[in-house]
Amino acid sequence: MKILVVGAGATGGYFGALLARSGQDVTFLVRPARAAALRERGLRVVGRDEEWVVAPRLVTADELTGPYDLVLLSVKSTGLDRAVEDVAPAVGPDTAVVPLLNGLAHIDVLNARFGASAVLGGVPRSSRRSTRRVTSDVWPRSPI
C-alpha cells in the first residue's frame, strides 16, 4: 500500500513516522523548507522513554505523481485549500483520503474535490500528546 502523508508536523509527522518505522511505504508531501530540514535531520520522535529517527521519503507539490492508495491529510485548517490542490495528483479512483483535522468543515471541501466515496472520517487518537518544534522533531509527551 502506498501511503501519502500530507504534512509532517505533530500529527502527520507522528503517525507517518510510526507507519514508516513499521515498514509501510510512506511518503510525506511537504513544503520545500520543511523538506530541506527533514532531509538534513530526519524526522525525530522523542518521548519520555524513547528516541528514534526516520529518514522519510519526501516530495514537494511540484514533484508529486501518481495515485496513492491512502492519503492522510494532516494540515492546519488555514492550509486546507492549498493542500487539497497540492495533493490532487496523488488521488486516483481507488484512493482513500483520511483527514486528521479538527472540526468537520473540511469534509465538505474534500467531498467536493475528491467525491464522498473517497473521503473517510478520521480522528487521531493517541495516549501521547504530541507537539512539534520548528525543527524536524516530534515530541510525544506522555507514555503509551
Coordinates of C-alpha atoms in Angstrom, one line a residue:
M1 CA 0.0 0.0 0.0
K2 CA 1.3 3.4 -1.0
I3 CA 0.6 6.0 1.7
L4 CA 1.0 9.7 1.3
V5 CA 1.1 11.8 4.5
V6 CA 0.2 15.5 3.7
G7 CA 2.0 17.5 6.4
A8 CA 4.9 16.4 8.7
G9 CA 4.0 18.4 11.8
A10 CA 3.0 17.0 15.1
T11 CA 0.1 14.8 13.9
G12 CA 1.1 13.8 10.4
G13 CA 4.8 13.5 11.4
Y14 CA 4.0 11.3 14.3
F15 CA 1.5 8.9 12.6
G16 CA 3.6 8.9 9.4
A17 CA 6.8 8.1 11.3
L18 CA 5.1 5.3 13.1
L19 CA 3.9 3.9 9.8
A20 CA 7.3 4.3 8.1
R21 CA 9.0 2.7 11.1
S22 CA 6.8 -0.3 10.9
G23 CA 7.9 -0.8 7.3
Q24 CA 5.0 0.7 5.4
D25 CA 5.5 2.5 2.1
V26 CA 5.2 6.1 3.3
T27 CA 5.9 9.4 1.5
F28 CA 5.5 12.8 3.1
L29 CA 4.2 15.7 1.0
V30 CA 5.8 18.8 2.5
R31 CA 6.8 22.4 1.6
P32 CA 10.3 23.0 0.3
A33 CA 11.7 24.5 3.5
R34 CA 10.3 21.6 5.6
A35 CA 11.7 19.1 3.1
A36 CA 15.2 20.6 3.5
A37 CA 15.0 20.3 7.3
L38 CA 13.8 16.7 7.1
R39 CA 16.5 15.8 4.6
E40 CA 19.1 17.2 6.8
R41 CA 18.0 15.9 10.2
G42 CA 15.4 13.2 9.5
L43 CA 12.1 13.0 11.4
R44 CA 12.9 12.5 15.0
V45 CA 10.4 11.3 17.6
V46 CA 11.4 11.9 21.2
G47 CA 9.4 10.7 24.1
R48 CA 9.9 10.0 27.8
D49 CA 11.5 6.6 27.2
E50 CA 12.3 6.6 23.6
E51 CA 14.0 8.5 20.8
W52 CA 14.2 7.4 17.2
V53 CA 14.7 8.9 13.8
V54 CA 13.0 8.1 10.5
A55 CA 14.7 9.1 7.2
P56 CA 11.4 9.9 5.5
R57 CA 10.7 9.7 1.8
L58 CA 9.7 13.2 0.8
V59 CA 8.0 15.0 -2.1
T60 CA 7.0 18.6 -2.7
A61 CA 3.9 19.6 -4.6
D62 CA 5.8 20.0 -7.9
E63 CA 7.3 16.5 -7.6
L64 CA 4.2 14.6 -6.8
T65 CA 3.0 12.0 -9.1
G66 CA 0.7 9.4 -9.1
P67 CA -2.1 7.8 -7.4
Y68 CA -1.5 6.6 -3.9
D69 CA -3.7 4.1 -2.1
L70 CA -4.1 6.2 1.0
V71 CA -3.7 9.9 1.7
L72 CA -3.5 11.0 5.3
L73 CA -4.3 14.7 5.3
S74 CA -2.8 16.5 8.4
V75 CA -2.6 20.2 7.9
K76 CA -3.9 23.3 9.6
S77 CA -7.3 24.5 8.5
T78 CA -5.8 27.6 7.0
G79 CA -3.7 25.4 4.7
L80 CA -6.5 23.1 3.6
D81 CA -7.4 24.7 0.3
R82 CA -3.7 24.7 -0.9
A83 CA -3.2 21.2 0.4
V84 CA -6.2 20.0 -1.5
E85 CA -4.9 21.4 -4.7
D86 CA -1.3 20.1 -4.0
V87 CA -2.5 16.6 -3.3
A88 CA -4.9 16.3 -6.2
P89 CA -2.4 14.5 -8.5
A90 CA -2.0 11.8 -5.8
V91 CA -5.7 11.0 -5.6
G92 CA -6.9 8.4 -8.1
P93 CA -10.2 6.5 -8.5
D94 CA -9.3 4.0 -5.7
T95 CA -7.5 6.4 -3.3
A96 CA -8.9 6.7 0.2
V97 CA -8.5 10.2 1.7
V98 CA -8.4 10.3 5.5
P99 CA -8.4 13.7 7.1
L100 CA -6.8 14.1 10.5
L101 CA -8.0 17.7 11.2
N102 CA -10.0 19.4 13.9
G103 CA -13.7 20.0 13.2
L104 CA -15.9 19.0 10.3
A105 CA -15.8 21.8 7.8
H106 CA -13.0 20.2 5.8
I107 CA -15.3 17.2 5.0
D108 CA -17.4 19.3 2.6
V109 CA -14.3 20.7 0.9
L110 CA -12.8 17.2 0.5
N111 CA -16.1 15.7 -0.7
A112 CA -16.5 18.4 -3.3
R113 CA -12.9 17.9 -4.7
F114 CA -12.5 14.1 -4.4
G115 CA -16.0 12.7 -4.0
A116 CA -17.7 11.4 -0.9
S117 CA -16.9 7.8 -1.7
A118 CA -13.1 8.6 -1.4
V119 CA -13.2 10.6 1.8
L120 CA -13.3 8.7 5.1
G121 CA -13.6 10.2 8.6
G122 CA -10.5 10.4 10.7
V123 CA -9.8 11.2 14.3
P124 CA -6.3 10.9 15.6
R125 CA -6.1 9.3 18.9
S126 CA -3.0 8.5 20.9
S127 CA -2.1 8.1 24.5
R128 CA 0.6 10.6 23.7
R129 CA 0.3 14.3 23.4
S130 CA 2.5 15.4 20.5
T131 CA 3.9 18.8 19.7
R132 CA 6.4 19.8 17.1
R133 CA 9.2 22.2 17.4
V134 CA 10.4 24.4 14.5
T135 CA 13.0 21.6 13.7
S136 CA 12.1 18.2 12.3
D137 CA 11.4 16.8 15.8
V138 CA 8.1 15.3 17.1
W139 CA 7.8 15.2 20.8
P140 CA 5.2 12.8 22.3
R141 CA 4.7 14.0 25.9
S142 CA 3.0 11.0 27.7
P143 CA 3.8 7.3 27.8
I144 CA 1.9 4.9 25.6

